[in-house]
Coordinates of C-alpha atoms in Angstrom, one line a residue:
X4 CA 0.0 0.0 0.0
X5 CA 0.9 3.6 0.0
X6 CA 2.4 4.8 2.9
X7 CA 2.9 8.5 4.5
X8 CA 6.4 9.4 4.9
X9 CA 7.0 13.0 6.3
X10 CA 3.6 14.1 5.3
X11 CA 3.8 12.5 1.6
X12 CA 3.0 9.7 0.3
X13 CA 5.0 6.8 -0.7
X14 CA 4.8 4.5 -3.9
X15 CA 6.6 1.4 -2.9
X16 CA 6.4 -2.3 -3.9
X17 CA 3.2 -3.2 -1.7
X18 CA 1.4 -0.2 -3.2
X19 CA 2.3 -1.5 -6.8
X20 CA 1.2 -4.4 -6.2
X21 CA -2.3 -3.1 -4.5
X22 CA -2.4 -1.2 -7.9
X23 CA -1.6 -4.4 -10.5
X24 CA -4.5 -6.5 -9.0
X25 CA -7.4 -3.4 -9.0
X26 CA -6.4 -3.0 -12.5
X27 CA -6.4 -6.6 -13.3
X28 CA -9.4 -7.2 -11.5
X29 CA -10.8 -4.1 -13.5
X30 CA -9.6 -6.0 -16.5
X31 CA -11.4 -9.2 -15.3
X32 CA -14.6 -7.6 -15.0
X33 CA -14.9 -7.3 -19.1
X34 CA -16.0 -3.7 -19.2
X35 CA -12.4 -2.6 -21.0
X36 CA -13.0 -4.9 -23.7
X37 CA -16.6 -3.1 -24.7
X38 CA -16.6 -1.2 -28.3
X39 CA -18.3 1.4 -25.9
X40 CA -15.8 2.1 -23.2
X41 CA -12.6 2.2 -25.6
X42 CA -15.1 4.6 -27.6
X43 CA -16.0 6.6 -24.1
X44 CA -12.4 7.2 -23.7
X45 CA -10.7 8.6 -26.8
X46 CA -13.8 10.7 -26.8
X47 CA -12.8 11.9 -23.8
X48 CA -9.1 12.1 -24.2
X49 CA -10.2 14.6 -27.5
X50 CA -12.5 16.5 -24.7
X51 CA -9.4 16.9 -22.5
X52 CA -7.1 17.9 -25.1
X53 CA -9.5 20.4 -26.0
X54 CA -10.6 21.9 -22.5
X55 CA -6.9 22.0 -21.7
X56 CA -4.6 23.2 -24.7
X57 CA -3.5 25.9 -23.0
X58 CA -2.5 24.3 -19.7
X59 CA -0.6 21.6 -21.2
X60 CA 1.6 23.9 -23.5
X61 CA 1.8 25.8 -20.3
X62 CA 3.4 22.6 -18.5
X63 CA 4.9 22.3 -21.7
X64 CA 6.7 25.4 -21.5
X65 CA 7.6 25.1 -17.4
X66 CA 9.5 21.8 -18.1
X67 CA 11.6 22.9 -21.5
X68 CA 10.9 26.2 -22.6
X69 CA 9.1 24.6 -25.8
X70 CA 7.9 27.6 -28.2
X71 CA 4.3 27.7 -28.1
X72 CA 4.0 26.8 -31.7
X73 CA 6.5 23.5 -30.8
X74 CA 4.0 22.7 -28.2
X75 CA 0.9 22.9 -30.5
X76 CA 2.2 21.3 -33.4
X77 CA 4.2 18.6 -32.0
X78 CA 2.6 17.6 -29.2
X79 CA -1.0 19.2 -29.7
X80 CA -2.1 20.4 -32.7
X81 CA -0.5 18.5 -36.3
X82 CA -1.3 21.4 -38.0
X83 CA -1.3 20.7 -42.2
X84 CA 0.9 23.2 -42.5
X85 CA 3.2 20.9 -40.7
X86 CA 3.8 19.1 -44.5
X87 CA 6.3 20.2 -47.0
X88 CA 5.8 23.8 -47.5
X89 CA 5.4 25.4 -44.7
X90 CA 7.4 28.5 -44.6
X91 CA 9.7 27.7 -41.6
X92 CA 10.4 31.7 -42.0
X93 CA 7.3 32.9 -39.9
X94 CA 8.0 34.1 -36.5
X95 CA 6.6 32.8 -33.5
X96 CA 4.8 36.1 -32.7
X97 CA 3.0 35.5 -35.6
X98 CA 1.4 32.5 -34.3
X99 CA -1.3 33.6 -31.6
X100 CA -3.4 31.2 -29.2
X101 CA -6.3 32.4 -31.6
X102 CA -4.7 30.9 -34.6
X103 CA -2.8 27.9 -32.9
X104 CA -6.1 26.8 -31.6
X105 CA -7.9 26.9 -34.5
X106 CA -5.9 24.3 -36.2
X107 CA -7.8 21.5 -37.4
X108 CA -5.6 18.3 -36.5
X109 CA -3.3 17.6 -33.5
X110 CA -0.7 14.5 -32.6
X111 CA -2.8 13.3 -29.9
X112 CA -6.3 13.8 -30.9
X113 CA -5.6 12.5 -34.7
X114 CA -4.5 9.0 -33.2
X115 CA -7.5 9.5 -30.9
X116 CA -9.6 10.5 -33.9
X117 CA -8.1 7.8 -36.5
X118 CA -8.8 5.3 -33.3
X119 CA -12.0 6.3 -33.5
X120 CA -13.1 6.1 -37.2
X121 CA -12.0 2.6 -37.4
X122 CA -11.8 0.8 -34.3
X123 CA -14.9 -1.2 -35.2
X124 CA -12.9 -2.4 -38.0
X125 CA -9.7 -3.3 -36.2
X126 CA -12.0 -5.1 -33.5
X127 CA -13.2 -7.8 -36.5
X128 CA -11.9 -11.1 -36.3
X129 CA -10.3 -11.1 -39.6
X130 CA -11.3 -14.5 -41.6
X131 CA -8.2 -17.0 -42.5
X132 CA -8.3 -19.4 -45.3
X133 CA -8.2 -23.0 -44.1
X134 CA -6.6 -26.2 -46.3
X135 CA -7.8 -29.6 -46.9
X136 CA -6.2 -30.7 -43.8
X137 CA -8.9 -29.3 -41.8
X138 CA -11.7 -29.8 -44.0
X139 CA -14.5 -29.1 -43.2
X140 CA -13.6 -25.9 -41.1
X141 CA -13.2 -22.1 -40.8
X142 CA -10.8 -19.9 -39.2
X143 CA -10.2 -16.3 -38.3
X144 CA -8.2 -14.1 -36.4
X145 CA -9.3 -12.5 -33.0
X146 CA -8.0 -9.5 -31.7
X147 CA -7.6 -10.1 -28.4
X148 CA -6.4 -7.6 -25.3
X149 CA -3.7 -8.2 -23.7
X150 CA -5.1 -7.5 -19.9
X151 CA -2.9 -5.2 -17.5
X152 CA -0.3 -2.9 -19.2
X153 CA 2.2 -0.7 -18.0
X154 CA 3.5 2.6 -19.8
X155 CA 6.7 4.1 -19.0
X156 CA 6.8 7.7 -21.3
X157 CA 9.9 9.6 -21.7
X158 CA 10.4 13.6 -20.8
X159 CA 11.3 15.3 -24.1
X160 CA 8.0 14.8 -25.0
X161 CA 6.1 14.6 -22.0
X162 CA 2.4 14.7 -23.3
X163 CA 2.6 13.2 -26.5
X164 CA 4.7 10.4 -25.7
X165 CA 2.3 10.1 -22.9
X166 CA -0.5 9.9 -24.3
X167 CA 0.0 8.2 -28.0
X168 CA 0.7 4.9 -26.2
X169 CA -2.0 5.4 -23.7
X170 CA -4.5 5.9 -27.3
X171 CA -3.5 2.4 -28.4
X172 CA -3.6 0.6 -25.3
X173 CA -7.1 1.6 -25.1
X174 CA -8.4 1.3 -28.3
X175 CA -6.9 -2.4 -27.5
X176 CA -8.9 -2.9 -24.2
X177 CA -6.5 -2.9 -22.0
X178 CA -6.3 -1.6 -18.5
X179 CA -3.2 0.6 -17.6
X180 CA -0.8 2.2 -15.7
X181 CA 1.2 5.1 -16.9
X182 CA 4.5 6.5 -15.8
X183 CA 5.2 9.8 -16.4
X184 CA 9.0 11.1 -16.5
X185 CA 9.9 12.9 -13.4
X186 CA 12.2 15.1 -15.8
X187 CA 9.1 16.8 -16.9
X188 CA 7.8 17.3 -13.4
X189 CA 5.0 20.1 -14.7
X190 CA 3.8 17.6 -17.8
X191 CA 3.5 14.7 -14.9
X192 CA 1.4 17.1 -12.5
X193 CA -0.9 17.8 -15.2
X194 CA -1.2 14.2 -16.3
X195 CA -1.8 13.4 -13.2
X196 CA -4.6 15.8 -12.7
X197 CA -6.0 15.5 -15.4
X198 CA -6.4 11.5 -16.4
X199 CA -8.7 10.7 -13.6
X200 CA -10.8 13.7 -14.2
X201 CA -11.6 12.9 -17.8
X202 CA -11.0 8.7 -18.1
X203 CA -12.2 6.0 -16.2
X204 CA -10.0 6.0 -13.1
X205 CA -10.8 1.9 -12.2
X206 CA -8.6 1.2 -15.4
X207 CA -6.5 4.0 -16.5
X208 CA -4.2 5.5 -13.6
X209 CA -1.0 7.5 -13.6
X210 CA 1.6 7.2 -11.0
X211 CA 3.9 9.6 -10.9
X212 CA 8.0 9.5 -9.0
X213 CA 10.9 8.5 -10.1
X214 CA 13.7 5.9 -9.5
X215 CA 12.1 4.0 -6.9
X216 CA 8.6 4.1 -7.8
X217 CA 9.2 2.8 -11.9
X218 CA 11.0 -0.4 -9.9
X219 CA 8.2 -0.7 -7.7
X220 CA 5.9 -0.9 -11.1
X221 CA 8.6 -2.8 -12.5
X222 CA 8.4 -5.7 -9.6
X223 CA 4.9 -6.3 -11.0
X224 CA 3.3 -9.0 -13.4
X225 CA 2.3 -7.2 -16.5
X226 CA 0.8 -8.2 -19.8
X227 CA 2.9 -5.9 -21.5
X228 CA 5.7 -2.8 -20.8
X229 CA 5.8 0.1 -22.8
X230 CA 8.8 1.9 -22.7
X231 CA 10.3 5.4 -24.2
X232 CA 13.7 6.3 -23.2
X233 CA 17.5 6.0 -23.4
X234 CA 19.1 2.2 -24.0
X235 CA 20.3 2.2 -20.3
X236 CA 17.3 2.2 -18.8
X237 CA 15.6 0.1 -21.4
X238 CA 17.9 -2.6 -20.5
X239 CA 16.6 -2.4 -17.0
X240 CA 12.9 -2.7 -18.3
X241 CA 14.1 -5.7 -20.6
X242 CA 15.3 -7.6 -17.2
X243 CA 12.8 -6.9 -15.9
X244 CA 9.9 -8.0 -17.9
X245 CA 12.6 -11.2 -18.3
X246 CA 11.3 -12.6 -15.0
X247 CA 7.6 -12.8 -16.1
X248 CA 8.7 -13.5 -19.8
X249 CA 6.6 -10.3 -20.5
X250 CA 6.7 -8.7 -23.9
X251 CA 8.2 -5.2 -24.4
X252 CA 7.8 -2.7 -26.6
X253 CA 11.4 -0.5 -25.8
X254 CA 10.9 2.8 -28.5
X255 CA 14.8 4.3 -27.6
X256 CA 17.1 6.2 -30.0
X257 CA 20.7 5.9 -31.6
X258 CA 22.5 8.6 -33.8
X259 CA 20.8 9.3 -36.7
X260 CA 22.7 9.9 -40.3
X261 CA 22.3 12.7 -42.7
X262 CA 23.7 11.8 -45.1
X263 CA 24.1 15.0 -48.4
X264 CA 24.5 14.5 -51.7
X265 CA 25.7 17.2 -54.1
X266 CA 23.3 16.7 -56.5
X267 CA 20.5 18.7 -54.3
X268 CA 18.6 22.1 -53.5
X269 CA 20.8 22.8 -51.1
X270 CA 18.7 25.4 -48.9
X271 CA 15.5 23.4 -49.0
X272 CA 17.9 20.4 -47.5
X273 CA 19.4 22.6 -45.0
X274 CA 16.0 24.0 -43.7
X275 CA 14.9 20.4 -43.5
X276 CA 17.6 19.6 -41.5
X277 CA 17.0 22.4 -39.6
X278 CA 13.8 21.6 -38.5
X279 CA 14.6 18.4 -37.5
X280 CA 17.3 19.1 -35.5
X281 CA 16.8 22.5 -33.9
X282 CA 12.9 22.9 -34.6
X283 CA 12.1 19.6 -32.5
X284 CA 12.9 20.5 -29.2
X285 CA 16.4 21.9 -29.8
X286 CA 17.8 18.5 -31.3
X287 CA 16.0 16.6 -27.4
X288 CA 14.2 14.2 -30.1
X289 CA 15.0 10.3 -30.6
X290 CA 14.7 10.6 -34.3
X291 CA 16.3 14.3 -34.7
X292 CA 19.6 14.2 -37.0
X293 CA 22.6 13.1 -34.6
X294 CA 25.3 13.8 -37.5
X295 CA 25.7 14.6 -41.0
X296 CA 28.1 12.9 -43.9
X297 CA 28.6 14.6 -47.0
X298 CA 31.4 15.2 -49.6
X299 CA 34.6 16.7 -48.8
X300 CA 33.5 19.6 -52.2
X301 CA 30.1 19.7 -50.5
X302 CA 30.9 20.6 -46.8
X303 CA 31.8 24.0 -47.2
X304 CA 29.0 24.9 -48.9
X305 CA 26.4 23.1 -46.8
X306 CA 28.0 24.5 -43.3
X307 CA 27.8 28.2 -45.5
X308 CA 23.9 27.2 -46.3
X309 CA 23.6 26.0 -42.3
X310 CA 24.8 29.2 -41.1
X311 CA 23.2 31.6 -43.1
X312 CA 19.2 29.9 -42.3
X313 CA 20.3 29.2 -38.6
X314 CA 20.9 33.0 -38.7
X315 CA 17.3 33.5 -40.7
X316 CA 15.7 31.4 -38.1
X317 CA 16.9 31.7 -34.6
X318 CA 18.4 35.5 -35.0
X319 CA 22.2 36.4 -34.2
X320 CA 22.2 36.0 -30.8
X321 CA 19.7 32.3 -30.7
X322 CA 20.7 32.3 -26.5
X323 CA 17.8 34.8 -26.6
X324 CA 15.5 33.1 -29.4
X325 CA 11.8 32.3 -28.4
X326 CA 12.2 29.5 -30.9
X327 CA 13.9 27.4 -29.2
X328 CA 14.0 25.0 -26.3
X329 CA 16.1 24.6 -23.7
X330 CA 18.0 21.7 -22.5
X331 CA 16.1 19.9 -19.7
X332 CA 18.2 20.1 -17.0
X333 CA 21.6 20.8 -15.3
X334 CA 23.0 17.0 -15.8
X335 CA 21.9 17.1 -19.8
X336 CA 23.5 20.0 -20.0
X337 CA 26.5 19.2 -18.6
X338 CA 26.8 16.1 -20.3
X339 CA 26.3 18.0 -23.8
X340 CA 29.1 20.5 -22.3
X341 CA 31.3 18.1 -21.9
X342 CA 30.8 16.8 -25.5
X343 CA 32.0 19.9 -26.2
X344 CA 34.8 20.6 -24.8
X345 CA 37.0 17.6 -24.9
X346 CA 40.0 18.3 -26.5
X347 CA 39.6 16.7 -30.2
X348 CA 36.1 18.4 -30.5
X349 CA 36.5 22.0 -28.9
X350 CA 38.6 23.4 -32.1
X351 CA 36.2 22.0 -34.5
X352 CA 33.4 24.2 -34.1
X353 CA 32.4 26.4 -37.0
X354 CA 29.4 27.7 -35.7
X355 CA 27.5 28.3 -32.7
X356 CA 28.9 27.2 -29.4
X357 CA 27.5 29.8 -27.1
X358 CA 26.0 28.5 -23.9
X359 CA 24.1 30.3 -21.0
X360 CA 24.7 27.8 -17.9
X361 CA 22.3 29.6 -15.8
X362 CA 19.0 29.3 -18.6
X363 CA 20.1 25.9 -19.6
X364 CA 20.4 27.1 -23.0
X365 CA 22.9 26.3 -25.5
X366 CA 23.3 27.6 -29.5
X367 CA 22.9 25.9 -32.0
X368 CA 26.2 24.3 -32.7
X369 CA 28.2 22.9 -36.2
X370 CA 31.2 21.2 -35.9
X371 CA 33.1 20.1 -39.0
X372 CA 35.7 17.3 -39.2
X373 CA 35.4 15.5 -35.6
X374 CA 36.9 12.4 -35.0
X375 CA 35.4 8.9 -35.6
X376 CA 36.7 8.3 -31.9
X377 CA 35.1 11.5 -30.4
X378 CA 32.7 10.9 -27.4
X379 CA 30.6 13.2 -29.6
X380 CA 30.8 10.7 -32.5
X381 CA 30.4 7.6 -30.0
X382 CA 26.8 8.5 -28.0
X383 CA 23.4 9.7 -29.2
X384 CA 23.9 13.4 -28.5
X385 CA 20.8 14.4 -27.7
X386 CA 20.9 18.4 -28.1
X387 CA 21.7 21.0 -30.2
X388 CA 25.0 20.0 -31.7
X389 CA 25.2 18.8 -35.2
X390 CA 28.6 17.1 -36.2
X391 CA 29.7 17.0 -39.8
X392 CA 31.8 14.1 -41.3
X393 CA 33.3 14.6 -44.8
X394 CA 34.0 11.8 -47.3
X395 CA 35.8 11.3 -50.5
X396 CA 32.6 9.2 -52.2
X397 CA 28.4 9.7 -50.7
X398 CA 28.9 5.8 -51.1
X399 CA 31.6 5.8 -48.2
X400 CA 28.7 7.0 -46.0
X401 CA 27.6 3.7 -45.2
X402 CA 30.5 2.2 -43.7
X403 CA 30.8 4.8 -41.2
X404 CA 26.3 4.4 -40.9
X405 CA 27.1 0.7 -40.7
X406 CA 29.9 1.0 -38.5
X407 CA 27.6 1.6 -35.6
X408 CA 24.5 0.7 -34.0
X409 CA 21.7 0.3 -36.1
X410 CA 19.7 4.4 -35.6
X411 CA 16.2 5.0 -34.9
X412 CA 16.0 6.9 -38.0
X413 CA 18.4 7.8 -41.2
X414 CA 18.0 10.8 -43.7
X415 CA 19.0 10.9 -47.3
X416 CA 19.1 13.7 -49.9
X417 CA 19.6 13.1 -52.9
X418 CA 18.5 13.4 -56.5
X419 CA 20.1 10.0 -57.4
X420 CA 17.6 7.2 -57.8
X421 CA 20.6 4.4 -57.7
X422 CA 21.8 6.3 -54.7
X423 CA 18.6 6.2 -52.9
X424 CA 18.1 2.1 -53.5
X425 CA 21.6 1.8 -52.3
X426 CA 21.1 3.3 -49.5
X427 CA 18.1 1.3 -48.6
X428 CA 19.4 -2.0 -49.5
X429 CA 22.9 -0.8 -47.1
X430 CA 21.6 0.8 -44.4
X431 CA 19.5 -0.5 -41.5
X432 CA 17.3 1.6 -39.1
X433 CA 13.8 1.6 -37.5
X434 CA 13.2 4.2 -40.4
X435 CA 14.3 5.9 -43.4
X436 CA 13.0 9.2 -45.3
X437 CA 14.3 10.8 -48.4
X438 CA 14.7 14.4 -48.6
X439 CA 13.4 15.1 -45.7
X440 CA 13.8 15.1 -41.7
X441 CA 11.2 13.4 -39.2
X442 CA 8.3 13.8 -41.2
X443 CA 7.7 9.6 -41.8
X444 CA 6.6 10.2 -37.3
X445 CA 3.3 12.1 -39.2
X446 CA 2.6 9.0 -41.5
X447 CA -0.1 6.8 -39.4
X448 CA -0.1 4.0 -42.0
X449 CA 3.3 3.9 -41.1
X450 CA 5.0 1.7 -38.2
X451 CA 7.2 4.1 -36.0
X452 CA 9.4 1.8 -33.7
X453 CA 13.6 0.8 -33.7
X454 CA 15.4 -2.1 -34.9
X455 CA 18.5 -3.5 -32.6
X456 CA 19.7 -1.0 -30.0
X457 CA 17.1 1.7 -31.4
X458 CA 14.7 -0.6 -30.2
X459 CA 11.7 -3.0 -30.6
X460 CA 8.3 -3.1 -31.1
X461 CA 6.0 -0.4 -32.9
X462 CA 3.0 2.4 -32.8
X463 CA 1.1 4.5 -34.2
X464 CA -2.4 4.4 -36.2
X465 CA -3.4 0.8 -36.4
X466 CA 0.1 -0.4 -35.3
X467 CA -0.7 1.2 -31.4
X468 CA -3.8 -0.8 -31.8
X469 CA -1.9 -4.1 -32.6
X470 CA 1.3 -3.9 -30.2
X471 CA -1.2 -4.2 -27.3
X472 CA -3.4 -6.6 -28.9
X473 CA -2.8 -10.6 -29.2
X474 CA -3.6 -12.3 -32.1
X475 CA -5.8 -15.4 -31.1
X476 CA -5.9 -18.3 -33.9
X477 CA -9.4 -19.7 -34.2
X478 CA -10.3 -22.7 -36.1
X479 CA -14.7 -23.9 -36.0
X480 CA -15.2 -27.2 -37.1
X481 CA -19.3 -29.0 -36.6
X482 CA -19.2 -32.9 -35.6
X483 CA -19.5 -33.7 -38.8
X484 CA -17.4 -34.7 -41.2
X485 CA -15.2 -36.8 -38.5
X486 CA -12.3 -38.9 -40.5
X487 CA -11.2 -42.1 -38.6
X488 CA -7.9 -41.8 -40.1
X489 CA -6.8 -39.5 -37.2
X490 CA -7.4 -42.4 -34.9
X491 CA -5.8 -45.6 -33.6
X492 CA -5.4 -48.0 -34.7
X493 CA -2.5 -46.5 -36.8
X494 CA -2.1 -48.3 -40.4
X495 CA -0.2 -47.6 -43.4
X496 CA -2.9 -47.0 -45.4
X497 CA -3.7 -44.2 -42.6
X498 CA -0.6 -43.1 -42.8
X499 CA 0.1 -42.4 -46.3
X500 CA -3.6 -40.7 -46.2
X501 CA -2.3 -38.3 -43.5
X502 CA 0.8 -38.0 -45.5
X503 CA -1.6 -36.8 -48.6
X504 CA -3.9 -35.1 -46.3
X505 CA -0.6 -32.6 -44.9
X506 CA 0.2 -31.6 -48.5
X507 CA -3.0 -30.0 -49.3
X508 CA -2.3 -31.4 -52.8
X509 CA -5.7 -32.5 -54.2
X510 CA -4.7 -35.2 -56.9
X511 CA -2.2 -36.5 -54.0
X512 CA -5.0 -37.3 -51.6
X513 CA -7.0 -39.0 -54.3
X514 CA -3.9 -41.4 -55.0
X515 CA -3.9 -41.7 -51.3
X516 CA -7.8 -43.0 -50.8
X517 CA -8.0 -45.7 -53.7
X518 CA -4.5 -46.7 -52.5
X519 CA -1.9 -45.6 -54.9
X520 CA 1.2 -45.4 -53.6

């Protein structure tokens, strides 16, 4: 149970386990399986979204300085402007709360909204053909919930990560737990408020802490873990689940490859790049460009393109921009700091580089020519710097790619079609867009997960809806129809029938029954 230490309450083991069984008896009781209550829910996760824009960019804004327009599209409102297009030129001030709120889609509500439209659809058992063997007999495929699920969401994006999951575990018919980061202590204290208001309280909760109260959730039996996060900790979650044999879903990161051709529109590229490294949460995003590789003739006149619409974008002095985030806290930023400054790296940088301790803000920052062997080179950086590596051929690119951990993500631009099915046969990550940064996170009839150490598992759109579903095989068969060849006594003649019967092979079987051999 939860216990009162010095006038708070405690979230240990006992209490985690008083929390498993309600939701599992919750479970039990059937209601979470109903078309209706999955319904009830996203409808009312859409209400709260609504009701509650402002307070969650708000939180939003407490925990990492996000831009107010960052906050809406990313995380609340998906904006169609958000496509190729959009003039990346227009100044936050030109965005109001008027005009932000009037946009018609958002991250959250369209998986809510998409959940919606066809979960009737998703919930059919889906008919399988059947063979000979089984004749006469049908089959189908039953989606089935998994039961009791646990969520563990990650604090760079504390409300979308939070909730996308939470969409699909519902529209599944599951009961769940969600685990807010502790790193976005605002974003928690909202979710925390505001899940039981608007959701059914018996089999959605939040609990909120840190260390000691995800290995308290951890200690429990669940029918499945959802985890966003770093590798270290999502080798925690995997031993975890390990003593259940419970299946995980770990969505982590890696360093993601740029990789620029010279064959390209250079500015549109570099504004792509851009927005995916410094307009997602000032380069805090799993899939936001780690490093660039380019030509040795191309560098000079992609850092020159870099420079001059970092400049356009985030002003001369970007310390003081409104358009961009800061880092999360003191340890992150120390840690990025330190990338910076060891000795190898700290007389490589050719832009940027400024850094304001006390507002946990640092430039954006281009470094050209670091090491293979750089600590900057060897970790997911996770912030605003941008490394460039320079080759003699594009096609040397994927050695170094290939030479590490499989990414979350990798980016190509190119105008060369052989180049472009080269470097989908050569490189391996969760996934892969051409001429562009981030966007295939917007596609819904896509699957957005990792592959290796960028993870495992997938979401979003109909893929949320299956990673928390199980796929029951039926077969129906009447009482008619019953062959006495499946029964003793065993003879040849049975036996080279069965042998007939397992091929499926029509003319086969015949042989079989007037006793051809």
């Amino acid at each position: 149970m939860a216990t009162k230490e010095e006038g708070k309450t405690v979230f240990d083991v006992e209490a985690a386990n008083v929390l498993s069984k309600e939701l599992r008896d919750a479970f039990a009781s059937g209601k979470t399986r109903s078309y209706e209550w999955r319904i009830s829910q996203l409808k009312s996760i859409v209400k709260m979204c609504d009701e509650h824009e402002e307070d969650i960019a708000d939180a939003l804004r407490q925990d990492l300085s996000k831009p107010l327009l960052e906050s809406i599209v990313y995380e609340l409102q998906s904006d169609c402007k958000w496509n190729l297009g959009w003039d990346f030129n227009t100044t936050r001030s030109e965005f109001t709360n008027e005009e932000t709120s009037n946009s018609t889609l958002t991250m959250v509500k369209n998986s809510c909204t998409l959940a919606i439209k066809e979960l009737k659809h998703w919930m059919m058992p889906e008919k399988a053909k059947t063979s000979l063997t089984t004749f006469p007999s049908s089959a189908e495929i039953v989606s089935e919930p998994l039961g009791a699920v646990l969520i563990i969401s990650a604090w760079n994006y504390p409300f979308l990560l939070s909730m996308d999951p939470l969409v699909g575990a519902i529209a599944a018919g599951n009961a769940m737990v969600l685990k807010p980061s502790e790193l976005a202590p605002a974003s928690s204290s909202l979710l925390a408020k505001l899940i039981p208001k608007y959701l059914d309280c018996s089999s959605i909760k939040v609990v909120e802490g840190a260390v000691s109260e995800s290995c308290a959730l951890l200690e429990q039996k669940w029918d499945k873990i959802f985890y966003t996060g770093n590798g270290r900790v999502g080798r925690i979650v995997m031993a975890a689940a390990a003593k259940y044999l419970t299946p995980v879903v770990l969505e982590l990161g890696g360093k993601s490859p740029v990789v620029v051709d010279s064959d390209i529109d250079i500015q549109v590229a570099t504004r792509r790049i851009i927005v995916g490294k410094w307009g997602c949460n000032n380069g805090q995003a799993c899939i936001s460009p780690d490093y660039i590789i380019t030509t040795k003739d191309c560098a000079e006149k992609l850092v020159d393109s870099l420079k001059k619409e970092l400049e356009a974008f985030y002003g001369k002095n970007p310390l003081e921009s409104k358009d961009l985030s800061r880092i999360v806290n003191s340890d992150h930023y120390a840690r990025l700091t330190n990338l910076l400054d060891e000795d190898k790296v700290s007389g490589n940088i050719v832009y940027g580089g400024e850094r304001n301790e006390a507002n946990l803000r640092i430039a954006p920052t281009i470094l050209l020519g670091v090491p293979q062997n750089s600590l900057i080179m060897k970790e997911e950086i996770f912030g605003p710097l941008l490394p460039i590596l320079t080759v003699s051929k594009i096609e040397d690119s994927f050695d170094i790619i290939n030479s590490g951990t499989k990414p979350l993500a990798a980016y190509l631009f190119t105008n060369n079609k052989k180049l472009k099915k080269q470097f989908l046969m050569s490189v391996s990550a969760g996934g892969v867009v051409i001429n562009d940064t981030a966007l295939h996170l917007a596609v819904h009839s896509l699957p957005f997960g990792g592959v290796g150490e960028s993870g495992m598992g997938a979401y979003h759109g109909k893929f949320s809806f299956d990673t928390f579903t199980h796929k029951k095989a039926v077969v129906y068969r009447s009482f008619v129809g019953d062959a006495s060849v499946r029964y003793p006594p065993y003879t040849r003649g049975k036996l080279r029938l069965m042998r007939a019967l397992i091929t499926g092979n029509v003319w086969t079987i015949l042989r079989a029954l007037l006793g051809w051999s």
